[in-house]
Amino acid sequence: MTSQSSQQILDRWNGFVTKVTQRLNEITAEADAGFAGMLADPALDTIAFGNAMTALDVRKKDLDQKLSNTFSEQVAIQLAMDTKAEQQAQATLAKALWWMEETWERYRTKKNVELVQTLWTRLEKVWSKPVACVRCGSELQRTIFHKAESVTCRHCSAVNSVTPDPAVYNYFAVAPHYYAEAMALEHRFAVENFKRKLHDEREVRVHVHDDWRDTNLEELLQWEALEKAYWTTYFAAQARIVPMSEDEQKTWVATRMQPLYDYDFNQRNVWRKYKGLP
Ligand SMILES: [Zn+2]
């Protein structure tokens, strides 16, 4: 039974959590105007855009910290004699932190895609701008647009080195990652949700059933599949911006999967046994 005073502490805590999570909505709403202004500016600066995003990211992390600190320095201590209420308060904290993470990641990736789209519309003028041969002045037939290339003039055979317009560099500096990150976002959430689920289930096993079994093979395989789905979606999306063969995409996926094996799976007995590792 939750005592009256525990209930009061919980009510206060819930009110505080609501206030802090709403603050994140206020911060992003305020930032909207600033981003709209930057995107409308013909001299749009992708570095300044990135810096503004980093500053917001810091503010979001401050809110995380505020919640975590208030829980551990006040709420957990006040509820130390009431385990059930403390667990309830902790569940509220975990839920709030995850809500803020999802809300912020959705906002961040959406704004970054708006940046990519804006840069893209400005490229249209650059694409259609003909490049003339330095020797004879006839129009060169370019084959790639996102990198410097040597183009041999079809009329006079002069070799021209053609460098992309800065707008092209700007676009390709940010577009592949920002676009891919946004396209694969729900897969990232799926991985994180699954990891949280594993963690929560283990907590229940240990604390309620005194069962110290670690994550089993079936769970690791599910986790691996989710992680792979994320990177596969991510690089397939990148390939829509920069040319990348299926094999190149697979190589990238394998590269990005490797840390999960090196720093986690390969440390686990059940995985090493499955893979026949020593
Ligand atoms: Zn020529």
mmCIF file of C-alpha atoms and ligand atoms in Angstrom:
data_model
loop_
_atom_site.group_PDB
_atom_site.id
_atom_site.type_symbol
_atom_site.label_atom_id
_atom_site.label_comp_id
_atom_site.label_asym_id
_atom_site.label_seq_id
_atom_site.Cartn_x
_atom_site.Cartn_y
_atom_site.Cartn_z
ATOM 1 C CA MET A 1 0.000 0.000 0.000
ATOM 2 C CA THR A 2 1.178 3.431 -0.934
ATOM 3 C CA SER A 3 0.946 5.747 2.047
ATOM 4 C CA GLN A 4 -0.573 9.182 1.765
ATOM 5 C CA SER A 5 2.762 10.923 1.882
ATOM 6 C CA SER A 6 4.209 8.624 -0.775
ATOM 7 C CA GLN A 7 1.238 9.496 -2.945
ATOM 8 C CA GLN A 8 1.929 13.188 -2.427
ATOM 9 C CA ILE A 9 5.551 12.708 -3.387
ATOM 10 C CA LEU A 10 4.512 10.781 -6.488
ATOM 11 C CA ASP A 11 1.995 13.465 -7.465
ATOM 12 C CA ARG A 12 4.624 16.165 -7.106
ATOM 13 C CA TRP A 13 7.096 14.106 -9.110
ATOM 14 C CA ASN A 14 4.568 13.450 -11.894
ATOM 15 C CA GLY A 15 3.815 17.176 -12.037
ATOM 16 C CA PHE A 16 7.511 17.976 -12.298
ATOM 17 C CA VAL A 17 8.050 15.380 -15.040
ATOM 18 C CA THR A 18 5.122 16.825 -17.015
ATOM 19 C CA LYS A 19 6.568 20.322 -16.693
ATOM 20 C CA VAL A 20 10.036 19.278 -17.866
ATOM 21 C CA THR A 21 8.788 17.212 -20.804
ATOM 22 C CA GLN A 22 6.541 20.092 -21.908
ATOM 23 C CA ARG A 23 9.585 22.336 -21.794
ATOM 24 C CA LEU A 24 11.078 20.291 -24.617
ATOM 25 C CA ASN A 25 8.017 21.033 -26.755
ATOM 26 C CA GLU A 26 8.413 24.731 -25.969
ATOM 27 C CA ILE A 27 12.097 24.667 -26.900
ATOM 28 C CA THR A 28 11.448 23.064 -30.290
ATOM 29 C CA ALA A 29 8.501 25.392 -30.956
ATOM 30 C CA GLU A 30 10.756 28.391 -30.274
ATOM 31 C CA ALA A 31 13.487 26.949 -32.479
ATOM 32 C CA ASP A 32 11.093 26.532 -35.424
ATOM 33 C CA ALA A 33 11.113 30.253 -36.207
ATOM 34 C CA GLY A 34 14.900 30.389 -36.103
ATOM 35 C CA PHE A 35 15.271 27.436 -38.464
ATOM 36 C CA ALA A 36 12.630 28.825 -40.831
ATOM 37 C CA GLY A 37 14.611 32.064 -41.008
ATOM 38 C CA MET A 38 17.859 30.245 -41.749
ATOM 39 C CA LEU A 39 16.268 28.109 -44.464
ATOM 40 C CA ALA A 40 14.718 31.162 -46.134
ATOM 41 C CA ASP A 41 18.074 32.972 -46.190
ATOM 42 C CA PRO A 42 19.673 32.861 -49.660
ATOM 43 C CA ALA A 43 23.079 32.754 -47.910
ATOM 44 C CA LEU A 44 22.020 29.640 -45.967
ATOM 45 C CA ASP A 45 24.992 28.464 -43.903
ATOM 46 C CA THR A 46 24.972 24.726 -43.170
ATOM 47 C CA ILE A 47 27.603 25.119 -40.419
ATOM 48 C CA ALA A 48 25.504 27.708 -38.577
ATOM 49 C CA PHE A 49 22.510 25.409 -39.002
ATOM 50 C CA GLY A 50 24.461 22.528 -37.471
ATOM 51 C CA ASN A 51 25.656 24.704 -34.580
ATOM 52 C CA ALA A 52 22.093 25.784 -33.808
ATOM 53 C CA MET A 53 21.085 22.112 -33.741
ATOM 54 C CA THR A 54 23.958 21.242 -31.394
ATOM 55 C CA ALA A 55 22.923 24.049 -29.030
ATOM 56 C CA LEU A 56 19.386 22.628 -28.906
ATOM 57 C CA ASP A 57 20.751 19.144 -28.337
ATOM 58 C CA VAL A 58 22.616 20.477 -25.273
ATOM 59 C CA ARG A 59 19.402 22.005 -23.930
ATOM 60 C CA LYS A 60 17.573 18.702 -24.413
ATOM 61 C CA LYS A 61 20.328 16.865 -22.520
ATOM 62 C CA ASP A 62 20.047 19.439 -19.716
ATOM 63 C CA LEU A 63 16.391 18.479 -19.356
ATOM 64 C CA ASP A 64 17.382 14.782 -19.178
ATOM 65 C CA GLN A 65 19.884 15.659 -16.473
ATOM 66 C CA LYS A 66 17.333 17.696 -14.557
ATOM 67 C CA LEU A 67 14.930 14.761 -14.438
ATOM 68 C CA SER A 68 17.599 12.194 -13.530
ATOM 69 C CA ASN A 69 19.119 14.390 -10.831
ATOM 70 C CA THR A 70 15.790 15.292 -9.263
ATOM 71 C CA PHE A 71 14.904 11.624 -9.156
ATOM 72 C CA SER A 72 18.137 10.415 -7.583
ATOM 73 C CA GLU A 73 18.779 13.397 -5.278
ATOM 74 C CA GLN A 74 15.215 13.899 -4.039
ATOM 75 C CA VAL A 75 12.481 11.492 -5.104
ATOM 76 C CA ALA A 76 14.374 8.228 -4.603
ATOM 77 C CA ILE A 77 15.534 9.369 -1.172
ATOM 78 C CA GLN A 78 12.059 10.530 -0.123
ATOM 79 C CA LEU A 79 10.588 7.199 -1.238
ATOM 80 C CA ALA A 80 13.410 5.034 0.105
ATOM 81 C CA MET A 81 11.063 3.351 2.599
ATOM 82 C CA ASP A 82 8.401 2.591 -0.005
ATOM 83 C CA THR A 83 9.905 0.324 -2.669
ATOM 84 C CA LYS A 84 6.733 0.072 -4.711
ATOM 85 C CA ALA A 85 6.301 3.839 -4.945
ATOM 86 C CA GLU A 86 9.967 4.258 -5.758
ATOM 87 C CA GLN A 87 9.693 1.775 -8.602
ATOM 88 C CA GLN A 88 6.666 3.630 -9.882
ATOM 89 C CA ALA A 89 8.590 6.916 -9.801
ATOM 90 C CA GLN A 90 11.515 5.287 -11.566
ATOM 91 C CA ALA A 91 9.230 3.901 -14.282
ATOM 92 C CA THR A 92 7.868 7.415 -14.794
ATOM 93 C CA LEU A 93 11.430 8.679 -15.154
ATOM 94 C CA ALA A 94 12.366 6.001 -17.704
ATOM 95 C CA LYS A 95 9.217 6.659 -19.723
ATOM 96 C CA ALA A 96 9.804 10.425 -19.710
ATOM 97 C CA LEU A 97 13.447 10.090 -20.769
ATOM 98 C CA TRP A 98 12.484 7.825 -23.648
ATOM 99 C CA TRP A 99 9.654 10.138 -24.718
ATOM 100 C CA MET A 100 12.079 13.072 -24.781
ATOM 101 C CA GLU A 101 14.625 11.076 -26.754
ATOM 102 C CA GLU A 102 12.074 10.069 -29.410
ATOM 103 C CA THR A 103 10.526 13.522 -29.566
ATOM 104 C CA TRP A 104 13.884 15.202 -29.925
ATOM 105 C CA GLU A 105 15.249 12.729 -32.499
ATOM 106 C CA ARG A 106 12.087 13.112 -34.607
ATOM 107 C CA TYR A 107 12.425 16.881 -34.480
ATOM 108 C CA ARG A 108 16.169 16.938 -35.194
ATOM 109 C CA THR A 109 16.012 14.571 -38.159
ATOM 110 C CA LYS A 110 12.961 16.330 -39.603
ATOM 111 C CA LYS A 111 14.693 19.733 -39.526
ATOM 112 C CA ASN A 112 17.835 18.253 -41.055
ATOM 113 C CA VAL A 113 15.770 16.844 -43.905
ATOM 114 C CA GLU A 114 14.251 20.299 -44.422
ATOM 115 C CA LEU A 115 17.812 21.586 -44.740
ATOM 116 C CA VAL A 116 18.620 18.888 -47.309
ATOM 117 C CA GLN A 117 15.469 19.692 -49.303
ATOM 118 C CA THR A 118 16.264 23.410 -49.272
ATOM 119 C CA LEU A 119 19.829 22.809 -50.469
ATOM 120 C CA TRP A 120 18.466 20.529 -53.175
ATOM 121 C CA THR A 121 16.057 23.115 -54.593
ATOM 122 C CA ARG A 122 18.980 25.527 -54.839
ATOM 123 C CA LEU A 123 20.978 23.002 -56.808
ATOM 124 C CA GLU A 124 18.525 23.003 -59.685
ATOM 125 C CA LYS A 125 20.009 26.247 -60.982
ATOM 126 C CA VAL A 126 23.511 24.839 -60.661
ATOM 127 C CA TRP A 127 22.681 21.582 -62.512
ATOM 128 C CA SER A 128 21.312 23.411 -65.509
ATOM 129 C CA LYS A 129 24.259 25.816 -65.728
ATOM 130 C CA PRO A 130 26.318 24.681 -68.736
ATOM 131 C CA VAL A 131 30.072 24.318 -68.319
ATOM 132 C CA ALA A 132 32.108 25.506 -71.287
ATOM 133 C CA CYS A 133 35.372 24.040 -72.589
ATOM 134 C CA VAL A 134 38.279 26.281 -71.599
ATOM 135 C CA ARG A 135 39.809 25.980 -75.088
ATOM 136 C CA CYS A 136 36.922 26.076 -77.589
ATOM 137 C CA GLY A 137 33.980 27.186 -75.471
ATOM 138 C CA SER A 138 31.614 24.376 -76.485
ATOM 139 C CA GLU A 139 29.486 22.770 -73.800
ATOM 140 C CA LEU A 140 31.104 19.906 -71.866
ATOM 141 C CA GLN A 141 29.321 16.611 -71.249
ATOM 142 C CA ARG A 142 29.669 16.001 -67.530
ATOM 143 C CA THR A 143 29.268 12.519 -66.061
ATOM 144 C CA ILE A 144 29.264 13.178 -62.297
ATOM 145 C CA PHE A 145 28.049 16.216 -60.483
ATOM 146 C CA HIS A 146 29.078 15.737 -56.876
ATOM 147 C CA LYS A 147 32.852 15.425 -57.372
ATOM 148 C CA ALA A 148 35.588 17.109 -59.357
ATOM 149 C CA GLU A 149 36.198 15.336 -62.654
ATOM 150 C CA SER A 150 38.242 15.574 -65.847
ATOM 151 C CA VAL A 151 36.083 16.012 -68.922
ATOM 152 C CA THR A 152 37.490 15.641 -72.422
ATOM 153 C CA CYS A 153 35.895 18.065 -74.856
ATOM 154 C CA ARG A 154 34.103 16.244 -77.665
ATOM 155 C CA HIS A 155 34.944 19.031 -80.089
ATOM 156 C CA CYS A 156 38.593 19.885 -79.469
ATOM 157 C CA SER A 157 39.702 17.013 -77.176
ATOM 158 C CA ALA A 158 41.011 19.407 -74.548
ATOM 159 C CA VAL A 159 40.942 17.898 -71.038
ATOM 160 C CA ASN A 160 39.020 20.171 -68.707
ATOM 161 C CA SER A 161 39.014 19.788 -64.940
ATOM 162 C CA VAL A 162 35.566 20.640 -63.703
ATOM 163 C CA THR A 163 34.939 21.393 -60.026
ATOM 164 C CA PRO A 164 31.440 21.408 -58.606
ATOM 165 C CA ASP A 165 29.806 24.625 -57.496
ATOM 166 C CA PRO A 166 30.153 25.177 -53.677
ATOM 167 C CA ALA A 167 26.392 24.615 -53.411
ATOM 168 C CA VAL A 168 26.972 21.073 -54.668
ATOM 169 C CA TYR A 169 29.668 20.428 -52.061
ATOM 170 C CA ASN A 170 27.378 21.820 -49.377
ATOM 171 C CA TYR A 171 24.602 19.519 -50.420
ATOM 172 C CA PHE A 172 26.706 16.360 -50.593
ATOM 173 C CA ALA A 173 28.448 17.180 -47.305
ATOM 174 C CA VAL A 174 25.207 16.842 -45.350
ATOM 175 C CA ALA A 175 22.561 15.162 -47.501
ATOM 176 C CA PRO A 176 23.669 11.492 -47.431
ATOM 177 C CA HIS A 177 23.790 11.234 -43.643
ATOM 178 C CA TYR A 178 20.830 13.478 -42.806
ATOM 179 C CA TYR A 179 18.586 11.821 -45.354
ATOM 180 C CA ALA A 180 19.615 8.266 -44.401
ATOM 181 C CA GLU A 181 19.298 8.976 -40.689
ATOM 182 C CA ALA A 182 15.749 10.240 -41.174
ATOM 183 C CA MET A 183 14.762 7.332 -43.428
ATOM 184 C CA ALA A 184 16.068 4.761 -40.939
ATOM 185 C CA LEU A 185 14.847 6.504 -37.781
ATOM 186 C CA GLU A 186 12.025 4.088 -36.945
ATOM 187 C CA HIS A 187 14.516 1.203 -37.221
ATOM 188 C CA ARG A 188 16.771 2.983 -34.720
ATOM 189 C CA PHE A 189 13.827 3.302 -32.324
ATOM 190 C CA ALA A 190 13.052 -0.398 -32.841
ATOM 191 C CA VAL A 191 16.614 -1.306 -31.782
ATOM 192 C CA GLU A 192 16.476 0.962 -28.731
ATOM 193 C CA ASN A 193 13.033 -0.289 -27.718
ATOM 194 C CA PHE A 194 14.177 -3.870 -27.987
ATOM 195 C CA LYS A 195 17.255 -3.181 -25.840
ATOM 196 C CA ARG A 196 15.051 -1.497 -23.248
ATOM 197 C CA LYS A 197 12.703 -4.461 -23.294
ATOM 198 C CA LEU A 198 15.606 -6.880 -22.715
ATOM 199 C CA HIS A 199 16.851 -4.726 -19.872
ATOM 200 C CA ASP A 200 13.421 -4.447 -18.212
ATOM 201 C CA GLU A 201 12.740 -8.169 -18.517
ATOM 202 C CA ARG A 202 16.090 -8.942 -16.966
ATOM 203 C CA GLU A 203 15.368 -6.584 -14.064
ATOM 204 C CA VAL A 204 12.121 -8.445 -13.384
ATOM 205 C CA ARG A 205 13.855 -11.837 -13.631
ATOM 206 C CA VAL A 206 16.588 -10.817 -11.222
ATOM 207 C CA HIS A 207 14.568 -8.844 -8.686
ATOM 208 C CA VAL A 208 11.290 -10.743 -8.708
ATOM 209 C CA HIS A 209 12.336 -14.282 -9.594
ATOM 210 C CA ASP A 210 15.985 -14.194 -8.527
ATOM 211 C CA ASP A 211 16.744 -15.640 -11.963
ATOM 212 C CA TRP A 212 20.150 -14.376 -13.133
ATOM 213 C CA ARG A 213 19.963 -15.829 -16.632
ATOM 214 C CA ASP A 214 21.497 -13.449 -19.131
ATOM 215 C CA THR A 215 20.123 -12.546 -22.564
ATOM 216 C CA ASN A 216 19.660 -15.764 -24.540
ATOM 217 C CA LEU A 217 20.637 -16.613 -28.105
ATOM 218 C CA GLU A 218 17.178 -16.075 -29.553
ATOM 219 C CA GLU A 219 17.098 -12.573 -28.078
ATOM 220 C CA LEU A 220 20.577 -11.794 -29.397
ATOM 221 C CA LEU A 221 19.574 -12.948 -32.880
ATOM 222 C CA GLN A 222 16.511 -10.695 -32.759
ATOM 223 C CA TRP A 223 18.669 -7.797 -31.656
ATOM 224 C CA GLU A 224 21.176 -8.521 -34.424
ATOM 225 C CA ALA A 225 18.382 -8.589 -37.025
ATOM 226 C CA LEU A 226 17.007 -5.235 -35.852
ATOM 227 C CA GLU A 227 20.460 -3.659 -35.907
ATOM 228 C CA LYS A 228 21.081 -5.035 -39.393
ATOM 229 C CA ALA A 229 17.708 -3.719 -40.602
ATOM 230 C CA TYR A 230 18.711 -0.286 -39.365
ATOM 231 C CA TRP A 231 22.014 -0.174 -41.219
ATOM 232 C CA THR A 232 20.590 -1.779 -44.349
ATOM 233 C CA THR A 233 17.876 0.878 -44.521
ATOM 234 C CA TYR A 234 20.412 3.578 -43.722
ATOM 235 C CA PHE A 235 22.808 2.696 -46.556
ATOM 236 C CA ALA A 236 20.025 1.985 -49.051
ATOM 237 C CA ALA A 237 18.854 5.542 -48.358
ATOM 238 C CA GLN A 238 22.382 6.935 -48.774
ATOM 239 C CA ALA A 239 22.633 5.125 -52.100
ATOM 240 C CA ARG A 240 19.737 7.213 -53.345
ATOM 241 C CA ILE A 241 21.895 10.317 -52.865
ATOM 242 C CA VAL A 242 25.392 9.083 -53.717
ATOM 243 C CA PRO A 243 25.925 6.195 -56.119
ATOM 244 C CA MET A 244 26.703 2.992 -54.170
ATOM 245 C CA SER A 245 26.491 -0.574 -55.459
ATOM 246 C CA GLU A 246 24.663 -3.317 -53.536
ATOM 247 C CA ASP A 247 28.010 -4.863 -52.623
ATOM 248 C CA GLU A 248 29.355 -1.555 -51.367
ATOM 249 C CA GLN A 249 26.225 -1.131 -49.259
ATOM 250 C CA LYS A 250 26.693 -4.629 -47.791
ATOM 251 C CA THR A 251 30.305 -3.858 -46.938
ATOM 252 C CA TRP A 252 29.238 -0.676 -45.165
ATOM 253 C CA VAL A 253 26.540 -2.523 -43.232
ATOM 254 C CA ALA A 254 29.104 -5.119 -42.100
ATOM 255 C CA THR A 255 31.509 -2.354 -41.030
ATOM 256 C CA ARG A 256 28.844 -0.658 -38.946
ATOM 257 C CA MET A 257 27.706 -3.962 -37.392
ATOM 258 C CA GLN A 258 31.225 -4.860 -36.270
ATOM 259 C CA PRO A 259 31.328 -2.784 -33.040
ATOM 260 C CA LEU A 260 28.220 -4.584 -31.797
ATOM 261 C CA TYR A 261 30.056 -7.911 -32.172
ATOM 262 C CA ASP A 262 33.408 -6.653 -30.873
ATOM 263 C CA TYR A 263 32.169 -4.799 -27.815
ATOM 264 C CA ASP A 264 29.082 -6.779 -26.924
ATOM 265 C CA PHE A 265 28.062 -10.056 -28.589
ATOM 266 C CA ASN A 266 31.532 -11.586 -28.727
ATOM 267 C CA GLN A 267 31.908 -10.987 -24.993
ATOM 268 C CA ARG A 268 28.936 -13.237 -24.333
ATOM 269 C CA ASN A 269 29.426 -16.963 -23.779
ATOM 270 C CA VAL A 270 26.165 -17.903 -25.465
ATOM 271 C CA TRP A 271 27.180 -16.004 -28.627
ATOM 272 C CA ARG A 272 30.734 -17.331 -28.716
ATOM 273 C CA LYS A 273 29.400 -20.855 -28.389
ATOM 274 C CA TYR A 274 26.913 -20.239 -31.217
ATOM 275 C CA LYS A 275 29.640 -18.814 -33.457
ATOM 276 C CA GLY A 276 32.176 -21.442 -32.417
ATOM 277 C CA LEU A 277 34.512 -18.749 -31.094
ATOM 278 C CA PRO A 278 37.144 -19.649 -28.493
HETATM 279 ZN ZN ZN B 1 36.795 22.144 -76.559
#
